CSV table of C-alpha atoms in Angstrom, one decimal:
chain,number,residue,atom,x,y,z
J,1,UNK,CA,-93.7,120.7,28.0
J,2,UNK,CA,-91.7,118.0,29.6
J,3,UNK,CA,-89.7,117.2,32.8
J,4,UNK,CA,-86.0,117.5,33.4
J,5,UNK,CA,-84.3,114.5,34.8
J,6,UNK,CA,-80.9,114.6,36.5
J,7,UNK,CA,-78.7,116.3,39.2
J,8,UNK,CA,-79.5,119.8,39.6
J,9,UNK,CA,-76.6,121.9,38.4
J,10,UNK,CA,-74.4,123.8,40.8
J,11,UNK,CA,-74.4,127.3,41.7
J,12,UNK,CA,-73.1,129.7,39.5
J,13,UNK,CA,-70.7,133.1,40.1
J,14,UNK,CA,-72.9,135.6,42.2
J,15,UNK,CA,-73.8,138.9,40.1
J,16,UNK,CA,-72.7,141.7,40.8
J,17,UNK,CA,-76.3,143.9,40.3
J,18,UNK,CA,-79.0,142.0,40.9
J,19,UNK,CA,-81.5,141.0,38.1
J,20,UNK,CA,-84.8,139.4,38.2
J,21,UNK,CA,-85.6,135.9,36.8
J,22,UNK,CA,-89.0,137.1,34.5
J,23,UNK,CA,-90.4,134.0,34.2
J,24,UNK,CA,-90.6,130.6,36.1
J,25,UNK,CA,-92.1,127.7,37.2
J,26,UNK,CA,-91.8,127.2,40.8
J,27,UNK,CA,-94.4,124.8,41.3
J,28,UNK,CA,-93.2,122.8,38.5
J,29,UNK,CA,-89.7,122.6,39.8
J,30,UNK,CA,-91.0,121.1,43.2
J,31,UNK,CA,-89.4,121.5,46.3
J,32,UNK,CA,-89.9,124.2,48.7
J,33,UNK,CA,-90.4,127.5,46.9
J,34,UNK,CA,-88.9,129.3,49.5
J,35,UNK,CA,-85.6,127.2,49.3
J,36,UNK,CA,-85.6,128.0,46.0
J,37,UNK,CA,-86.2,131.5,46.4
J,38,UNK,CA,-82.9,132.1,48.7
J,39,UNK,CA,-80.6,129.8,46.4
J,40,UNK,CA,-81.6,132.6,43.7
J,41,UNK,CA,-80.9,135.7,46.1
J,42,UNK,CA,-77.4,134.2,46.7
J,43,UNK,CA,-76.2,134.7,43.4
J,44,UNK,CA,-77.8,137.7,42.7
J,45,UNK,CA,-81.8,136.9,41.4
J,46,UNK,CA,-83.2,139.3,43.8
J,47,UNK,CA,-86.7,139.0,41.8
J,48,UNK,CA,-88.8,135.7,40.5
J,49,UNK,CA,-91.6,136.3,38.2
J,50,UNK,CA,-94.5,133.4,38.9
J,51,UNK,CA,-96.0,132.0,36.2
J,52,UNK,CA,-99.6,130.9,35.2
J,53,UNK,CA,-100.8,128.1,33.1
J,54,UNK,CA,-104.0,127.3,34.3
J,55,UNK,CA,-106.7,127.8,36.9
J,56,UNK,CA,-104.8,125.9,39.3
J,57,UNK,CA,-101.3,127.2,38.9
J,58,UNK,CA,-102.3,130.8,38.6
J,59,UNK,CA,-103.7,130.8,41.7
J,60,UNK,CA,-100.5,129.1,43.5
J,61,UNK,CA,-99.1,131.7,42.0
J,62,UNK,CA,-100.7,134.9,43.5
J,63,UNK,CA,-100.6,133.5,46.6
J,64,UNK,CA,-97.0,132.6,46.5
J,65,UNK,CA,-96.7,136.3,45.6
J,66,UNK,CA,-98.7,137.6,48.2
J,67,UNK,CA,-96.5,135.2,50.8
J,68,UNK,CA,-93.1,136.5,49.0
J,69,UNK,CA,-92.1,140.3,48.2
J,70,UNK,CA,-89.7,138.8,46.0
J,71,UNK,CA,-92.0,137.0,43.7
J,72,UNK,CA,-94.5,138.8,41.1
J,73,UNK,CA,-97.1,136.8,39.9
J,74,UNK,CA,-99.1,136.4,36.7
J,75,UNK,CA,-102.0,134.3,36.3
J,76,UNK,CA,-103.6,133.1,32.5
J,77,UNK,CA,-104.7,130.4,30.6
J,78,UNK,CA,-101.7,128.6,28.3
J,79,UNK,CA,-102.6,128.3,25.0
J,80,UNK,CA,-102.3,124.8,24.6
J,81,UNK,CA,-104.7,124.7,27.5
J,82,UNK,CA,-107.4,126.7,26.1
J,83,UNK,CA,-109.3,124.3,23.6
J,84,UNK,CA,-109.8,121.7,27.0
J,85,UNK,CA,-109.4,124.5,30.6
J,86,UNK,CA,-107.4,122.8,33.9
J,87,UNK,CA,-109.5,124.1,37.1
J,88,UNK,CA,-112.7,124.4,35.0
J,89,UNK,CA,-115.3,123.6,33.3
J,90,UNK,CA,-115.1,124.9,30.1
J,91,UNK,CA,-113.2,128.1,28.4
J,92,UNK,CA,-115.3,130.8,29.3
J,93,UNK,CA,-115.7,129.3,32.8
J,94,UNK,CA,-111.5,129.6,33.6
J,95,UNK,CA,-111.2,132.9,32.3
J,96,UNK,CA,-113.8,134.0,34.5
J,97,UNK,CA,-111.8,132.2,37.4
J,98,UNK,CA,-108.4,134.0,35.4
J,99,UNK,CA,-110.5,137.5,35.6
J,100,UNK,CA,-111.1,137.3,39.3
J,101,UNK,CA,-107.4,136.7,40.3
J,102,UNK,CA,-106.0,139.7,37.9
J,103,UNK,CA,-107.6,142.0,40.0
J,104,UNK,CA,-105.3,140.4,42.6
J,105,UNK,CA,-102.8,143.2,43.5
J,106,UNK,CA,-99.7,141.0,43.5
J,107,UNK,CA,-100.7,140.0,39.7
J,108,UNK,CA,-98.6,141.9,38.0
J,109,UNK,CA,-99.1,140.2,34.6
J,110,UNK,CA,-101.3,138.3,32.2
J,111,UNK,CA,-99.9,135.0,31.0
J,112,UNK,CA,-98.4,133.0,29.5
J,113,UNK,CA,-100.7,133.5,26.9
J,114,UNK,CA,-100.7,133.4,22.9
J,115,UNK,CA,-100.4,131.3,20.2
J,116,UNK,CA,-98.7,127.7,20.2
J,117,UNK,CA,-99.1,125.7,16.4
J,118,UNK,CA,-96.6,123.4,17.9
J,119,UNK,CA,-98.1,121.2,20.3
J,120,UNK,CA,-102.0,122.0,19.4
J,121,UNK,CA,-103.6,121.4,15.9
J,122,UNK,CA,-105.6,122.6,13.7
J,123,UNK,CA,-108.9,121.6,15.8
J,124,UNK,CA,-107.5,123.9,18.4
J,125,UNK,CA,-106.6,127.2,16.7
J,126,UNK,CA,-109.8,128.5,17.1
J,127,UNK,CA,-109.8,128.3,21.2
J,128,UNK,CA,-106.4,129.3,21.5
J,129,UNK,CA,-107.4,132.7,19.6
J,130,UNK,CA,-109.8,133.2,21.7
J,131,UNK,CA,-108.8,132.6,25.0
J,132,UNK,CA,-105.7,134.7,23.9
J,133,UNK,CA,-108.2,137.8,22.7
J,134,UNK,CA,-109.6,137.7,25.9
J,135,UNK,CA,-106.2,138.1,28.0
J,136,UNK,CA,-105.1,141.0,25.6
J,137,UNK,CA,-108.1,142.5,26.9
J,138,UNK,CA,-107.9,141.2,31.0
J,139,UNK,CA,-104.4,143.1,30.4
J,140,UNK,CA,-105.9,146.4,29.4
J,141,UNK,CA,-108.6,146.8,31.8
J,142,UNK,CA,-106.4,145.9,34.8
J,143,UNK,CA,-103.3,147.6,33.5
J,144,UNK,CA,-101.3,144.5,33.8
J,145,UNK,CA,-98.3,143.1,31.6
J,146,UNK,CA,-99.2,140.8,28.6
J,147,UNK,CA,-96.7,137.8,29.1
J,148,UNK,CA,-96.7,136.0,25.6
J,149,UNK,CA,-96.1,132.6,24.4
J,150,UNK,CA,-95.3,132.6,20.4
J,151,UNK,CA,-94.3,128.8,19.1
J,152,UNK,CA,-94.6,128.7,15.5
J,153,UNK,CA,-96.8,131.1,15.4
J,154,UNK,CA,-95.2,134.4,14.8
J,155,UNK,CA,-97.4,135.7,11.8
J,156,UNK,CA,-101.0,135.5,13.9
J,157,UNK,CA,-99.7,136.8,17.1
J,158,UNK,CA,-98.8,140.0,15.5
J,159,UNK,CA,-102.2,140.1,13.7
J,160,UNK,CA,-104.3,139.4,17.2
J,161,UNK,CA,-102.0,142.0,18.8
J,162,UNK,CA,-102.8,144.3,16.2
J,163,UNK,CA,-106.2,143.5,15.8
J,164,UNK,CA,-107.7,143.4,19.5
J,165,UNK,CA,-105.1,146.7,20.2
J,166,UNK,CA,-102.0,145.7,22.4
J,167,UNK,CA,-101.6,146.6,26.4
J,168,UNK,CA,-99.0,149.5,27.1
J,169,UNK,CA,-96.8,146.7,28.6
J,170,UNK,CA,-95.8,143.3,26.4
J,171,UNK,CA,-93.4,140.9,26.7
J,172,UNK,CA,-92.2,138.2,24.3
J,173,UNK,CA,-91.2,135.3,26.7
J,174,UNK,CA,-88.7,132.4,25.8
J,175,UNK,CA,-88.0,134.7,22.5
J,176,UNK,CA,-87.9,132.4,19.6
J,177,UNK,CA,-88.1,134.7,16.9
J,178,UNK,CA,-85.2,136.1,14.6
J,179,UNK,CA,-83.3,139.8,14.1
J,180,UNK,CA,-85.9,140.7,11.8
J,181,UNK,CA,-88.4,139.9,14.4
J,182,UNK,CA,-86.4,141.4,17.3
J,183,UNK,CA,-86.3,144.4,14.7
J,184,UNK,CA,-90.3,144.8,14.8
J,185,UNK,CA,-90.6,144.3,18.4
J,186,UNK,CA,-88.4,146.7,19.2
J,187,UNK,CA,-90.4,149.1,16.2
J,188,UNK,CA,-93.2,148.4,18.7
J,189,UNK,CA,-91.5,148.7,22.0
J,190,UNK,CA,-92.5,145.2,22.9
J,191,UNK,CA,-89.8,143.1,25.9
J,192,UNK,CA,-88.1,140.6,24.1
J,193,UNK,CA,-87.3,137.6,27.6
J,194,UNK,CA,-84.7,135.8,26.3
J,195,UNK,CA,-84.0,131.8,28.1
J,196,UNK,CA,-81.1,129.3,28.4
J,197,UNK,CA,-81.9,128.2,24.5
J,198,UNK,CA,-79.6,130.9,23.7
J,199,UNK,CA,-76.7,129.1,24.6
J,200,UNK,CA,-77.6,126.6,22.6
J,201,UNK,CA,-75.3,125.1,19.7
J,202,UNK,CA,-78.5,125.4,17.3
J,203,UNK,CA,-79.7,128.7,18.7
J,204,UNK,CA,-77.8,131.5,16.3
J,205,UNK,CA,-81.0,132.8,15.2
J,206,UNK,CA,-81.5,133.7,18.4
J,207,UNK,CA,-78.2,135.1,19.4
J,208,UNK,CA,-78.8,137.2,16.1
J,209,UNK,CA,-82.1,138.7,17.6
J,210,UNK,CA,-80.2,139.2,21.1
J,211,UNK,CA,-77.4,141.4,18.9
J,212,UNK,CA,-79.9,143.9,17.5
J,213,UNK,CA,-82.7,144.0,20.0
J,214,UNK,CA,-82.5,147.1,22.1
J,215,UNK,CA,-80.9,146.7,25.3
J,216,UNK,CA,-83.6,148.3,26.7
J,217,UNK,CA,-86.2,146.2,26.0
J,218,UNK,CA,-84.2,143.0,27.5
J,219,UNK,CA,-85.3,140.5,29.9
J,220,UNK,CA,-84.4,137.2,30.9
J,221,UNK,CA,-85.7,134.0,31.4
J,222,UNK,CA,-85.3,130.3,33.2
J,223,UNK,CA,-88.3,129.3,32.3
J,224,UNK,CA,-87.3,126.6,35.2
J,225,UNK,CA,-87.4,123.4,34.9
J,226,UNK,CA,-86.6,123.9,31.6
J,227,UNK,CA,-84.4,125.1,28.9
J,228,UNK,CA,-80.9,124.5,31.1
J,229,UNK,CA,-78.7,126.6,29.5
J,230,UNK,CA,-75.3,125.4,28.5
J,231,UNK,CA,-73.7,123.7,29.8
J,232,UNK,CA,-76.2,121.9,31.9
J,233,UNK,CA,-78.8,121.4,29.2
J,234,UNK,CA,-81.3,118.9,30.0
J,235,UNK,CA,-80.7,118.9,33.6
J,236,UNK,CA,-83.1,120.8,36.0
J,237,UNK,CA,-83.7,124.3,35.7
J,238,UNK,CA,-84.4,127.3,38.2
J,239,UNK,CA,-83.9,130.7,38.9
J,240,UNK,CA,-80.6,130.7,40.8
J,241,UNK,CA,-79.0,129.8,37.2
J,242,UNK,CA,-80.3,133.3,35.7
J,243,UNK,CA,-76.3,134.3,36.1
J,244,UNK,CA,-75.6,132.3,33.3
J,245,UNK,CA,-78.2,133.6,30.7
J,246,UNK,CA,-77.4,136.8,31.7
J,247,UNK,CA,-73.3,136.2,31.0
J,248,UNK,CA,-74.4,134.7,27.9
J,249,UNK,CA,-76.4,137.3,27.1
J,250,UNK,CA,-73.7,139.8,27.6
J,251,UNK,CA,-70.8,138.2,26.1
J,252,UNK,CA,-73.7,137.9,22.4
J,253,UNK,CA,-74.2,141.7,22.6
J,254,UNK,CA,-70.9,142.8,23.6
J,255,UNK,CA,-72.4,144.2,26.3
J,256,UNK,CA,-70.3,144.5,29.8
J,257,UNK,CA,-72.5,142.2,32.7
J,258,UNK,CA,-73.4,145.1,34.8
J,259,UNK,CA,-74.3,147.6,32.6
J,260,UNK,CA,-76.6,144.5,30.8
J,261,UNK,CA,-78.0,143.6,34.8
J,262,UNK,CA,-78.8,146.7,35.4
J,263,UNK,CA,-80.8,147.5,32.5
J,264,UNK,CA,-82.7,144.0,32.7
J,265,UNK,CA,-83.3,145.1,36.8
J,266,UNK,CA,-84.7,148.4,35.2
J,267,UNK,CA,-86.7,146.8,32.6
J,268,UNK,CA,-88.4,144.6,35.1
J,269,UNK,CA,-89.3,147.2,37.0
J,270,UNK,CA,-90.9,149.1,34.3
J,271,UNK,CA,-92.9,145.8,33.0
J,272,UNK,CA,-93.8,144.1,36.2
J,273,UNK,CA,-93.9,147.5,38.7
J,274,UNK,CA,-91.4,148.0,41.8
J,275,UNK,CA,-91.0,144.7,43.8
J,276,UNK,CA,-94.2,144.8,46.8
């Protein structure tokens, strides 16, 4: 992941029906999280899922969610951190810390976990898979949603899910597959969360996938501060920009924006539970 630069985009027109940002990193975005939540709420983004990527950021996520009813937390080791965990001496120690956090009531998901063969070379694959398998078991043990990071690893992600047995609620964060994979996810009941890159010129595969994905299996996310939607690509992303993604997704699918927003909220509640 790399940081964004430039001026923050303006607030978009508010949504008439509230939605959630199913995956964001307020800790990386900087500034006052309370102000970021208020700016998001002002445009109809009534709930935010703050995602952990290592032990310190997972603690931060859980503490933020404990302090703000509009925030749900997820905790995990990012697959790129699995070979050399941050915040613990080794992978087993880091996983033990994540397990402690998983029991907290404000933690509604285990993630982002998964496999990433883009940034981590062959030497890190074994650690990534060990970590992914451990997170799957945590999600099942604590009945939490599993939030998957899948980059250049579709086949192996499905392989591990099949061999471990998937939890009852699975989200493919920043969905990166094509329409064929979307149908496979739909058959398994896996939720697909689309980010701002659905608006990028070279992302026709994402638009094709979004067009065939069942409405009841859709979420939207910023992955802020990354993947800012057009026309603001390259500038900092944040939860208040979710309306741009909802409207882009509705256009791709030929959906009514309000009906799509209502479905996204319903799916978010099924995946992460009701707001505190």
